[in-house]
Amino acid sequence: MEANDRNIKNEIHEKLSDEVLRGALGRFAEAYPVARAKAYENVEDIDALREQVRRMKAGAVADIDKLADRFEAEAVKRGARVFRAKDGAALKKYLLDLCREKGVNRIVKSKSMAAEEIHLNRDLEADGLQVKETDLGEWIISLAGQKPSHMVMPAIHLNRQQIAGYFSQELKQEIPTDIPFMVEAARTRLRQEFLQADMGISGANFGIAENGAIGLVTNEGNARLVTTLPRIHVVIIGYEKLIPTIKDAAPILRTLPRNATGQLMTSYMSMVAGVTPIMVRKNGKWVEEDKELHIILFDNGRLNAARDDKFKQIYQCVRCASCLNVCPVYTLVGGHVYGHIYAGGIGAILTAFLNSMGDFEKFNELCIGCRKCVEICPGKIDIPGLIEELRARAVKEHGLPFAVSTVFENVISNRRVFHTFLRLASIGQKPFQTGRLIRHLPLFMAGMTKDRSLPAIAAEPLRDRIPKITAQVTKPVKRVAFFCGCNIDFVFPETGESVYKVLQDLNMEVVFPDEQSCCGKPVLGMGDRETGRKIAKQNIAAFEAAAPDVIVAACPTCAETWHQTYGELFTDDPAWKKRAEKIAHKVREFTSFVAGCYRQAGRLKQVDGPTAVTYHDSCHIKRGLGIYREPRELLAAASAYQLVEMKDCDKCCGMAGAFGIKYAELSMPILKQKITNIIDSGAAVVAVACPACMMQIQGGLDKQAPHIKIKHVADILAEKV
């Protein structure tokens, strides 16, 4: 294992054993969706509001240079001085020179992630300046000597006992754990800082090109004091915060508080435009002077992102951090695991552009691709997709580790070698196999089966069973080619048989192109697009030769890969792109396809049976393909079952391909919560439409609730065929 892997593993283990952090994040993760839903209950069309944010921000980045020019001109017209800082070094030099020129000794700051991004306080203090954070959360973590663990709530990982300890040490008196008392103590202590400060430094939630104003959305009054009391106000604002007009602030103000903290509006909404007169004491007399306003327009990699066709999408971020609030990994370990200032999936992308690709590569695998962040993001940013793009660029630049690339290039991309390897593995697993499961592994592999059993590879894969299960269908209504994927072929061949039964019962001719192989998602997910293209070409050619009317996949990950990835793999090869898009157009996910057929045949009538069944939405089927109603309709129509919903039915099970094995210590807590929700539903059966989820949940049930069975929707439908 490489040093980076060891370091992040150590950090993960430390955070997983931190009961305070786990408790704080767990409570917040539980409360947040309820608070957000309540905040949006009077918004008629949330998606339309999100689309408004997306369009406005996408339009802004498309015209970013003109927008910046206009913002600067309007700000200067109103008395501000604007400096464009290319990077952190330029920003710090400007600021330090300004402090020396103006005789600044004391600085107060309100919250600014851009300042955190370049460790600004450290350099200011090294130059002899006294710098005080005045945002309560930022002040707390500065006392703790830590960095933020969340973009909106920087001290979310601490509890009141820890905070009282930091306060007691700073204030040199015993501070009780009473929250109102601590807030009042902080207010009293910091008030003198505002009055004595020569300079106030703030960030900005947005900058308006129309009038050169900045907007600050806060829950504490400190930002107003920072921007008004000191004689010099310095604003640090990234290019991504620029918007065209004051009207464009409206969708941000409607989404940012709701998504960030579940509020309709924050306590304070401030606009700062131009300079204002202030009273200063000179030679024993109070005199009126114009306050100085300096605006630093900060690049530090932001303009590179703006000019990148794919990554200009990050300008749609409003910094609400809602993506962190729903991330299964973040809500387990918090933000410090991510190494740099920005945490979570969006943090990985920002780190790549604002810090370095090297730092991105250290923790990019912590994104499990569940797409919960995409579902909730006000700007509709495809965070997992952008992370995969960065992985692909990293692989293109310096390749994969030798062992991984050898397996990808010589095994997975070669169907015969890959399938021979799986057949041999089915023999080699026998000493550890109990029935269809592997419950215990020896030595250093023991941890893999500590909290879940692993699926055994089938002795006879689906492809060997095809001649026995293929029925002669007279006058078929459709010719269907079945893309089974690796899991159904070699782990759950019985589910493949169920698919055949259901489709043949619908009077369809089902064919199995023998040259089909893995869809390529494991390879593509790690950024190896060259091998991914080889695999895609094999599959495209195999299914073209079958000449089907429809291609059915009972694995939503495979269906999504065909639909959303194959065409993109050949952007530089028009001929293959055309072939990929033409064949992908025929691909259908099993449950949605069958539900359509049943509906047409009048077979979707709800019938309550004696057996309670609950349904787990896989990430790829619900948020990747947008399919969630159809599996439930099929289950409700299954005469032997009665559908009951579990809590958090669409929350990730923690599998996420290789993540579930490499980061088992993270995968297992996510799985345990899923198993708890299944048990609490009271169901005797849990249904899934994804074989990867079936592997994960089956393993967890075997350890925690062996009385509950797991079945693919196809298996349930096949029972009455």
XYZ file of C-alpha atoms in Angstrom:
721
model
C 0.000 0.000 0.000
C 1.381 3.423 -0.947
C 2.181 6.084 1.672
C -0.821 8.217 0.655
C -3.153 5.251 1.132
C -1.653 4.563 4.555
C -2.030 8.191 5.628
C -5.670 8.462 4.605
C -6.435 5.043 6.124
C -4.939 6.200 9.426
C -6.990 9.407 9.279
C -10.162 7.438 8.543
C -9.573 5.071 11.467
C -8.956 8.032 13.770
C -12.194 9.746 12.766
C -14.238 6.551 12.922
C -13.100 6.088 16.519
C -13.947 9.714 17.419
C -17.305 9.270 19.168
C -17.827 13.024 19.505
C -17.439 13.582 15.773
C -19.547 10.560 14.863
C -22.305 11.684 17.209
C -22.336 15.276 15.966
C -22.319 14.321 12.295
C -24.855 11.548 12.824
C -27.337 13.856 14.526
C -26.893 16.504 11.862
C -27.267 14.003 9.005
C -30.502 12.789 10.589
C -31.950 16.269 11.129
C -30.789 17.989 7.934
C -33.118 16.376 5.327
C -36.150 17.140 7.506
C -35.112 20.778 8.009
C -34.369 21.259 4.311
C -37.675 19.705 3.247
C -39.567 21.979 5.629
C -37.722 25.044 4.319
C -38.740 24.181 0.754
C -42.349 23.185 1.493
C -43.726 26.487 0.159
C -41.588 26.424 -2.988
C -43.868 25.088 -5.708
C -41.194 23.836 -8.094
C -37.806 23.219 -6.462
C -36.303 21.839 -9.646
C -37.301 24.960 -11.588
C -35.604 27.091 -8.929
C -32.464 24.976 -9.143
C -32.558 25.266 -12.916
C -32.759 29.042 -12.558
C -29.581 29.007 -10.449
C -27.855 26.689 -12.922
C -28.715 28.794 -15.973
C -27.767 32.067 -14.332
C -24.412 30.789 -13.069
C -23.660 28.997 -16.356
C -24.332 32.239 -18.194
C -22.040 34.118 -15.827
C -19.056 31.818 -16.353
C -19.557 31.906 -20.114
C -18.955 35.678 -19.962
C -16.628 35.788 -16.971
C -14.029 38.196 -18.371
C -16.576 40.860 -19.308
C -18.386 40.277 -16.034
C -15.185 40.829 -14.060
C -14.376 43.982 -16.046
C -17.807 45.433 -15.383
C -17.710 44.507 -11.700
C -14.341 46.208 -11.318
C -15.445 49.337 -13.222
C -18.609 49.723 -11.149
C -16.797 49.120 -7.866
C -14.089 51.665 -8.741
C -16.748 54.166 -9.801
C -18.118 53.953 -6.252
C -14.766 54.512 -4.584
C -13.402 50.977 -4.129
C -9.937 49.870 -5.153
C -9.874 46.563 -7.029
C -6.880 44.258 -7.279
C -6.868 41.078 -9.326
C -4.761 38.461 -7.577
C -3.503 35.651 -9.782
C -2.649 33.394 -6.855
C -2.203 33.271 -3.106
C 1.257 34.805 -3.216
C -0.004 37.855 -5.116
C -2.945 38.265 -2.747
C -0.746 38.095 0.356
C 1.781 40.554 -1.062
C -0.941 43.079 -1.870
C -2.459 42.720 1.566
C 0.821 42.912 3.474
C 1.943 45.942 1.466
C -1.404 47.606 2.223
C -1.059 46.879 5.936
C 2.438 48.383 6.041
C 1.377 51.439 4.042
C -1.661 52.130 6.234
C -0.092 51.293 9.574
C -2.373 48.366 10.245
C -1.663 46.362 13.388
C -4.935 44.630 14.262
C -7.217 42.774 11.856
C -10.624 41.231 12.366
C -11.956 38.690 9.913
C -15.363 37.323 9.104
C -15.736 33.945 7.454
C -13.789 33.488 4.208
C -13.045 30.090 2.702
C -10.802 31.772 0.113
C -8.625 33.055 2.979
C -8.565 29.550 4.488
C -7.652 28.180 1.067
C -4.288 29.967 1.109
C -3.692 29.881 4.903
C -3.818 33.676 4.973
C -3.823 34.100 8.757
C -0.550 32.235 9.109
C 1.280 34.656 6.814
C -0.308 37.764 8.301
C 0.664 36.681 11.802
C 4.182 35.820 10.645
C 4.492 39.466 9.604
C 3.633 40.622 13.130
C -0.049 41.385 12.600
C -2.694 40.412 15.142
C -5.511 38.577 13.374
C -8.775 37.535 14.969
C -11.488 35.356 13.475
C -14.896 36.690 14.552
C -17.226 34.090 13.052
C -18.022 31.928 16.071
C -17.201 28.645 14.335
C -13.996 30.001 12.815
C -12.954 31.492 16.172
C -13.517 28.128 17.852
C -11.373 26.194 15.384
C -8.674 28.873 15.508
C -8.534 28.369 19.286
C -8.363 24.609 18.672
C -5.568 25.028 16.132
C -7.627 23.222 13.492
C -8.947 23.902 10.007
C -12.642 23.938 9.033
C -14.344 20.576 8.678
C -17.323 22.047 6.794
C -17.701 25.031 4.461
C -20.689 26.485 6.321
C -20.307 25.025 9.823
C -16.549 24.871 10.381
C -16.743 23.525 13.959
C -19.516 20.957 13.395
C -17.189 18.158 14.538
C -16.825 19.527 18.097
C -19.206 19.258 21.052
C -19.998 21.777 23.768
C -17.599 20.188 26.285
C -14.665 20.529 23.900
C -15.633 24.093 23.001
C -15.993 25.070 26.670
C -12.467 23.757 27.210
C -11.055 25.907 24.407
C -12.959 28.942 25.715
C -11.696 28.378 29.272
C -8.119 28.223 28.026
C -8.460 31.375 25.898
C -10.442 33.461 28.396
C -8.460 32.175 31.405
C -11.575 31.382 33.409
C -13.814 28.381 33.847
C -16.479 28.448 31.153
C -19.529 26.200 31.675
C -20.972 24.073 28.865
C -24.111 26.217 28.680
C -24.383 27.312 25.039
C -26.016 30.753 25.593
C -23.346 31.508 28.209
C -20.558 30.523 25.801
C -22.034 32.647 23.009
C -22.251 35.643 25.341
C -18.668 35.066 26.510
C -17.487 34.996 22.893
C -19.459 38.143 22.091
C -17.965 40.003 25.052
C -14.436 38.890 24.203
C -14.660 39.712 20.506
C -16.435 43.050 20.823
C -13.235 44.800 21.866
C -11.500 43.322 18.820
C -13.955 45.059 16.486
C -13.456 48.388 18.248
C -9.659 48.196 18.186
C -9.182 46.809 14.675
C -7.553 48.829 11.915
C -8.741 46.514 9.160
C -11.647 44.154 8.550
C -11.339 41.274 6.065
C -14.440 39.553 4.724
C -15.372 37.114 2.034
C -18.469 37.459 -0.144
C -21.329 35.198 -1.141
C -21.692 37.018 -4.441
C -20.433 40.070 -6.311
C -22.817 42.021 -8.559
C -21.347 43.308 -11.814
C -24.255 45.724 -12.312
C -23.281 47.902 -9.347
C -19.981 46.611 -7.966
C -21.656 45.491 -4.737
C -20.919 42.379 -2.707
C -23.487 40.344 -0.800
C -22.944 38.674 2.565
C -25.352 36.025 3.843
C -24.673 35.275 7.525
C -26.260 34.145 10.781
C -24.076 36.286 13.012
C -23.703 40.050 13.260
C -19.922 39.832 13.133
C -19.742 40.291 9.351
C -21.504 43.664 9.579
C -19.128 44.785 12.321
C -16.099 43.614 10.309
C -17.270 45.506 7.232
C -18.294 48.737 8.999
C -16.218 49.491 12.130
C -12.568 49.279 10.982
C -11.277 52.116 8.810
C -10.224 49.689 6.061
C -12.403 46.918 4.652
C -10.816 44.262 2.406
C -13.059 41.879 0.462
C -11.639 38.605 -0.877
C -13.927 37.292 -3.594
C -13.345 34.489 -6.093
C -14.329 34.923 -9.731
C -16.940 32.184 -9.319
C -18.955 34.477 -7.033
C -19.622 37.081 -9.747
C -23.187 37.436 -11.047
C -24.556 39.888 -13.634
C -27.348 41.824 -11.879
C -28.925 42.361 -8.498
C -31.945 40.368 -9.693
C -29.665 37.369 -10.144
C -29.055 37.342 -6.400
C -32.669 36.286 -5.828
C -32.344 32.576 -6.752
C -29.149 32.355 -4.688
C -30.890 33.891 -1.683
C -33.810 31.486 -2.124
C -31.621 28.361 -2.292
C -28.463 29.051 -0.272
C -30.021 29.320 3.224
C -32.494 26.510 2.585
C -29.782 24.159 1.369
C -27.098 25.201 3.823
C -28.955 25.242 7.136
C -32.625 24.576 6.404
C -33.573 28.235 6.925
C -35.888 30.333 4.796
C -33.404 33.164 5.193
C -30.349 33.726 7.325
C -30.346 36.249 10.153
C -28.408 38.856 8.160
C -28.329 39.742 4.484
C -25.877 42.570 3.844
C -24.976 44.473 0.689
C -21.772 46.497 0.576
C -21.275 48.950 -2.285
C -18.726 51.761 -2.419
C -17.140 53.731 0.400
C -18.921 55.390 3.294
C -17.738 58.149 5.666
C -16.632 57.093 9.147
C -15.519 59.017 12.224
C -11.884 58.609 13.240
C -9.997 60.208 16.123
C -6.995 62.348 15.093
C -4.990 64.622 17.376
C -7.614 64.241 20.084
C -10.482 65.189 17.779
C -13.104 63.163 15.916
C -13.000 63.844 12.198
C -14.915 62.403 9.272
C -13.008 60.395 6.656
C -13.964 58.098 3.839
C -13.610 54.464 4.760
C -11.292 52.527 2.454
C -12.711 49.583 0.520
C -10.331 47.195 -1.210
C -11.718 44.329 -3.278
C -9.362 41.480 -4.172
C -10.710 39.511 -7.118
C -9.088 36.131 -6.591
C -8.064 33.662 -9.293
C -5.806 30.892 -7.925
C -6.918 28.441 -10.629
C -10.509 29.642 -10.934
C -10.060 31.119 -14.406
C -8.510 27.874 -15.650
C -11.704 26.124 -14.553
C -13.835 28.802 -16.230
C -12.117 28.123 -19.555
C -12.451 24.367 -19.305
C -15.526 23.072 -21.149
C -16.223 20.464 -18.473
C -15.059 22.120 -15.275
C -16.625 25.543 -15.793
C -19.583 23.723 -14.213
C -18.053 24.312 -10.765
C -19.006 28.002 -11.138
C -22.570 26.813 -10.504
C -21.631 26.140 -6.861
C -23.173 28.594 -4.377
C -21.046 27.192 -1.475
C -24.049 25.924 0.475
C -22.202 22.673 1.316
C -25.427 20.684 1.059
C -23.425 18.098 -0.885
C -21.488 17.420 2.333
C -24.672 17.212 4.376
C -25.943 14.223 2.380
C -22.629 12.519 1.518
C -22.478 9.042 3.121
C -18.702 9.260 3.561
C -18.523 12.833 4.838
C -21.231 12.211 7.432
C -19.113 9.348 8.789
C -15.687 10.969 9.004
C -16.088 14.735 8.595
C -13.951 17.107 6.592
C -10.429 16.735 7.961
C -9.950 13.369 6.238
C -9.964 15.186 2.896
C -6.534 16.648 3.483
C -6.942 20.185 2.153
C -9.405 22.961 3.043
C -12.360 21.890 0.933
C -14.112 18.639 1.863
C -16.406 16.174 0.137
C -16.912 15.614 -3.569
C -17.022 19.302 -4.477
C -13.976 19.735 -2.258
C -12.057 17.175 -4.293
C -12.760 19.105 -7.497
C -11.956 22.502 -5.972
C -8.732 21.094 -4.528
C -7.637 19.923 -7.985
C -7.992 23.444 -9.418
C -7.241 25.634 -6.415
C -4.423 23.603 -4.910
C -3.036 20.658 -6.903
C -3.924 17.468 -8.741
C -1.599 15.654 -6.368
C -3.784 16.581 -3.415
C -6.898 15.604 -5.375
C -5.483 12.154 -6.060
C -4.892 11.519 -2.350
C -8.574 11.390 -1.475
C -10.637 11.324 -4.687
C -11.642 7.701 -4.048
C -13.735 8.846 -1.077
C -16.443 9.845 -3.550
C -18.560 6.704 -3.925
C -20.577 8.078 -6.838
C -23.982 7.756 -5.138
C -25.107 11.032 -6.762
C -27.035 12.162 -3.686
C -25.097 15.422 -3.978
C -26.292 15.947 -7.561
C -29.883 15.405 -6.479
C -29.667 18.184 -3.900
C -27.188 20.685 -5.425
C -28.811 24.099 -6.154
C -26.568 24.481 -9.207
C -27.094 20.907 -10.460
C -23.374 20.189 -10.572
C -22.479 16.657 -11.668
C -19.922 16.181 -8.907
C -19.272 12.431 -9.408
C -18.987 12.927 -13.171
C -16.410 15.690 -12.743
C -14.423 13.546 -10.313
C -14.345 10.738 -12.862
C -13.146 13.240 -15.468
C -10.316 14.329 -13.184
C -9.377 10.692 -12.567
C -9.259 10.116 -16.322
C -6.996 13.130 -16.806
C -4.705 11.933 -14.025
C -4.473 8.457 -15.587
C -3.808 9.948 -19.014
C -0.963 12.023 -17.557
C 0.874 9.420 -15.480
C -0.995 6.124 -15.769
C -2.355 3.703 -13.206
C -0.274 1.701 -10.744
C 1.489 -1.144 -12.579
C -0.501 -3.974 -10.980
C -3.854 -2.289 -11.675
C -3.023 -1.409 -15.281
C -1.788 -4.967 -15.892
C -5.109 -6.421 -14.705
C -7.147 -3.902 -16.690
C -5.194 -4.260 -19.933
C -4.597 -8.019 -19.891
C -7.546 -9.468 -17.969
C -10.675 -7.310 -17.856
C -10.332 -6.053 -21.427
C -9.838 -9.616 -22.712
C -13.162 -11.422 -22.398
C -11.799 -14.949 -22.671
C -8.987 -14.371 -20.170
C -11.348 -12.572 -17.776
C -13.971 -15.296 -17.883
C -11.352 -18.045 -17.568
C -10.006 -16.273 -14.483
C -13.505 -16.157 -12.941
C -14.060 -19.866 -13.649
C -10.764 -20.705 -11.955
C -11.706 -18.464 -9.011
C -14.930 -20.455 -8.561
C -12.749 -23.532 -7.970
C -10.147 -21.778 -5.822
C -12.768 -20.355 -3.436
C -14.076 -23.786 -2.346
C -12.022 -24.074 0.901
C -13.668 -20.845 2.136
C -17.136 -21.344 0.673
C -20.307 -22.167 2.611
C -23.200 -22.634 0.213
C -23.291 -19.526 -2.004
C -21.354 -17.365 0.463
C -17.846 -16.857 1.801
C -18.257 -16.123 5.499
C -14.643 -16.213 6.682
C -11.261 -15.486 5.147
C -7.863 -16.202 6.689
C -4.949 -14.001 7.778
C -4.757 -10.452 6.389
C -8.019 -10.933 4.433
C -10.064 -11.658 7.565
C -11.266 -8.055 7.855
C -13.110 -8.349 4.526
C -15.572 -10.824 6.066
C -15.737 -9.404 9.586
C -19.103 -7.627 9.203
C -20.426 -9.118 5.972
C -20.209 -12.302 3.969
C -18.908 -12.187 0.417
C -20.708 -13.769 -2.533
C -19.227 -16.916 -4.010
C -18.665 -17.167 -7.751
C -21.171 -19.561 -9.278
C -19.900 -22.974 -10.328
C -21.868 -22.638 -13.568
C -22.129 -19.106 -14.997
C -25.207 -17.881 -16.794
C -23.585 -18.103 -20.223
C -23.220 -21.861 -19.777
C -26.914 -22.178 -18.903
C -28.273 -20.306 -21.914
C -28.993 -23.354 -24.092
C -31.044 -24.907 -21.270
C -33.137 -21.821 -20.490
C -33.782 -20.502 -23.997
C -37.321 -21.314 -25.075
C -38.654 -21.377 -28.604
C -41.080 -18.460 -28.911
C -43.473 -18.560 -31.832
C -44.210 -15.223 -33.439
C -42.234 -13.156 -30.866
C -43.320 -9.560 -30.357
C -39.705 -8.448 -29.975
C -36.187 -9.750 -30.341
C -34.420 -8.908 -27.058
C -30.695 -9.198 -26.443
C -29.785 -9.643 -22.776
C -26.760 -7.754 -21.462
C -26.166 -9.559 -18.182
C -23.061 -7.870 -16.750
C -20.404 -9.655 -14.696
C -22.406 -10.051 -11.490
C -25.417 -11.765 -13.028
C -23.241 -13.866 -15.306
C -20.854 -15.184 -12.643
C -22.380 -14.454 -9.212
C -26.166 -14.477 -9.627
C -26.855 -16.621 -12.716
C -30.214 -17.622 -11.222
C -31.307 -14.002 -11.564
C -30.312 -14.173 -15.212
C -32.554 -17.212 -15.560
C -35.378 -15.183 -13.985
C -34.881 -12.435 -16.545
C -35.205 -14.998 -19.318
C -38.415 -16.408 -17.795
C -40.040 -12.991 -17.474
C -39.123 -11.825 -20.985
C -40.089 -15.098 -22.610
C -43.386 -15.001 -20.723
C -43.971 -11.685 -22.517
C -43.626 -13.597 -25.797
C -40.207 -12.195 -26.600
C -37.302 -13.944 -28.266
C -34.295 -13.586 -25.957
C -30.753 -13.921 -27.276
C -27.430 -13.868 -25.456
C -24.462 -12.490 -27.447
C -21.638 -14.722 -26.212
C -18.933 -12.126 -26.951
C -20.351 -9.686 -24.390
C -18.210 -8.904 -21.365
C -17.983 -6.458 -18.463
C -19.628 -3.100 -19.233
C -16.338 -1.430 -18.290
C -17.607 0.631 -15.361
C -14.914 -0.576 -12.887
C -12.225 0.453 -15.377
C -13.869 3.739 -16.319
C -14.533 4.607 -12.676
C -10.791 4.532 -12.037
C -10.103 6.778 -15.010
C -8.767 4.235 -17.543
C -10.633 5.354 -20.635
C -8.294 3.648 -23.079
C -9.168 0.213 -21.702
C -12.776 1.361 -21.364
C -12.877 2.084 -25.105
C -11.584 -1.421 -25.903
C -14.287 -2.996 -23.757
C -16.990 -0.748 -25.213
C -15.993 -1.673 -28.768
C -16.252 -5.395 -27.945
C -19.718 -4.995 -26.483
C -20.977 -2.707 -29.241
C -19.809 -5.137 -31.934
C -21.313 -8.123 -30.086
C -24.747 -6.543 -29.810
C -24.726 -5.102 -33.316
C -24.209 -8.640 -34.575
C -27.222 -9.839 -32.561
C -29.441 -7.299 -34.374
C -31.945 -6.933 -31.499
C -34.986 -4.690 -31.275
C -34.161 -4.014 -27.636
C -31.189 -4.616 -25.335
C -32.241 -5.321 -21.727
C -29.880 -4.938 -18.762
C -30.876 -6.132 -15.289
C -27.999 -4.144 -13.794
C -28.681 -0.377 -13.748
C -24.967 0.393 -13.560
C -24.485 -1.390 -16.869
C -27.505 0.359 -18.393
C -26.235 3.741 -17.244
C -22.771 3.022 -18.650
C -24.230 2.160 -22.057
C -26.494 5.214 -22.069
C -24.292 7.904 -20.586
C -20.697 6.840 -21.134
C -20.186 4.807 -24.295
C -20.929 7.704 -26.644
C -18.663 10.072 -24.694
C -15.755 7.633 -24.984
C -15.568 8.246 -28.726
C -15.800 12.034 -29.003
C -12.643 11.952 -31.167
C -13.851 9.049 -33.311
C -17.089 10.017 -35.117
C -17.639 6.597 -36.682
C -17.494 4.710 -33.372
C -19.426 7.480 -31.628
C -22.272 7.046 -34.107
C -22.243 3.259 -33.598
C -22.149 3.640 -29.803
C -25.062 6.075 -29.699
C -27.147 4.035 -32.134
C -26.825 0.786 -30.166
C -27.101 2.517 -26.756
C -30.444 3.933 -27.874
C -31.792 0.354 -27.723
C -30.692 -0.296 -24.123
C -33.428 -0.535 -21.471
C -33.193 -1.183 -17.757
C -35.092 -4.369 -16.874
C -37.704 -3.070 -14.381
C -38.680 -0.015 -16.419
C -38.902 -2.076 -19.600
C -41.001 -4.846 -18.036
C -43.238 -2.374 -16.180
C -44.028 -0.739 -19.517
C -44.880 -4.104 -21.045
C -47.015 -5.117 -18.047
C -48.831 -1.789 -18.100
C -49.662 -2.228 -21.767
C -50.928 -5.751 -21.027
C -52.977 -4.628 -18.008
C -50.815 -6.593 -15.564
C -49.860 -3.770 -13.168
C -52.843 -4.116 -10.841
C -51.952 -3.842 -7.149
C -52.516 -7.046 -5.197
C -51.639 -7.257 -1.497
C -50.093 -10.626 -0.701
C -49.135 -12.232 2.631
C -45.391 -11.540 2.522
C -44.032 -8.081 3.350
C -41.360 -6.907 0.928
C -39.374 -3.672 1.108
C -37.401 -2.107 -1.719
C -33.915 -0.618 -1.818
C -33.305 1.983 -4.551
C -29.811 1.597 -5.930
C -27.984 4.851 -6.573
C -27.543 4.122 -10.268
C -31.165 3.238 -10.924
C -32.777 6.132 -9.060
C -30.354 8.987 -9.474
C -28.462 7.729 -12.521
C -31.404 6.581 -14.644
C -34.272 8.331 -12.842
C -36.159 5.059 -12.318
C -37.925 4.583 -8.989
C -41.677 4.202 -9.609
C -41.550 1.160 -11.935
C -39.886 -1.363 -9.565
C -42.477 -0.513 -6.921
C -45.319 -0.970 -9.410
C -43.993 -4.420 -10.269
C -43.678 -5.403 -6.600
C -47.159 -4.105 -5.789
C -48.528 -6.253 -8.606
C -46.739 -9.403 -7.385
C -49.547 -11.457 -5.850
C -47.456 -13.039 -3.071
C -46.136 -9.737 -1.671
C -47.179 -6.538 0.052
C -44.839 -3.581 -0.408
C -43.701 -1.655 2.695
C -41.242 1.219 2.492
C -38.098 1.323 4.602
C -36.511 4.473 6.024
C -33.949 6.074 3.677
C -34.846 3.609 0.929
C -32.621 5.436 -1.569
C -29.593 5.869 0.669
C -26.443 4.159 -0.623
C -25.734 0.636 0.652
C -21.992 1.360 0.668
C -20.923 -1.029 -2.098
C -19.752 1.383 -4.810
C -17.649 -1.198 -6.631
C -14.032 -1.419 -5.488
C -14.740 1.135 -2.740
C -16.640 -1.508 -0.773
C -13.513 -3.661 -0.597
C -10.706 -1.102 -0.419
C -12.490 1.065 2.149
C -14.384 -1.650 4.002
C -14.107 0.374 7.221
C -16.324 3.029 5.585
C -18.495 0.664 3.596
C -19.522 -1.354 6.659
C -21.081 1.455 8.757
C -23.086 2.550 5.710
C -24.218 -1.037 5.165
C -25.093 -1.541 8.841
C -27.445 1.435 8.747
C -29.085 0.048 5.620
C -29.564 -3.360 7.300
C -31.042 -1.636 10.382
C -33.562 0.160 8.166
C -34.469 -3.100 6.442
C -35.006 -4.843 9.788
C -37.075 -1.942 11.117
C -39.386 -2.131 8.091
C -40.609 -5.511 9.308
C -40.238 -7.017 5.824
C -39.384 -10.669 5.290
C -37.835 -9.914 1.892
C -35.845 -6.975 0.562
C -36.059 -6.467 -3.184
C -33.400 -4.805 -5.307
C -32.921 -4.109 -8.999
C -29.114 -3.995 -8.859
C -26.898 -7.080 -8.501
C -24.076 -5.079 -6.919
C -26.423 -3.896 -4.164
C -27.659 -7.483 -3.879
C -24.071 -8.628 -3.192
C -23.560 -6.006 -0.497
C -26.915 -6.290 1.265
C -26.932 -10.089 1.095
C -23.549 -10.107 2.857
C -24.810 -7.788 5.579
C -28.051 -9.688 6.108
C -26.142 -12.957 6.450
C -24.230 -11.488 9.414
C -26.987 -9.393 11.018
C -30.399 -10.701 9.923
C -30.175 -14.081 8.149
C -33.946 -14.525 8.456
C -34.492 -11.767 5.864
C -34.070 -12.817 2.241
C -32.901 -10.649 -0.628
C -34.219 -11.015 -4.154
C -33.808 -9.204 -7.427
C -37.117 -7.863 -8.762
C -36.668 -10.285 -11.680
C -36.596 -13.215 -9.233
C -39.867 -12.094 -7.641
C -41.578 -11.685 -11.018
C -40.318 -15.078 -12.176
C -41.997 -16.782 -9.217
C -45.415 -16.448 -10.827
C -44.326 -17.215 -14.405
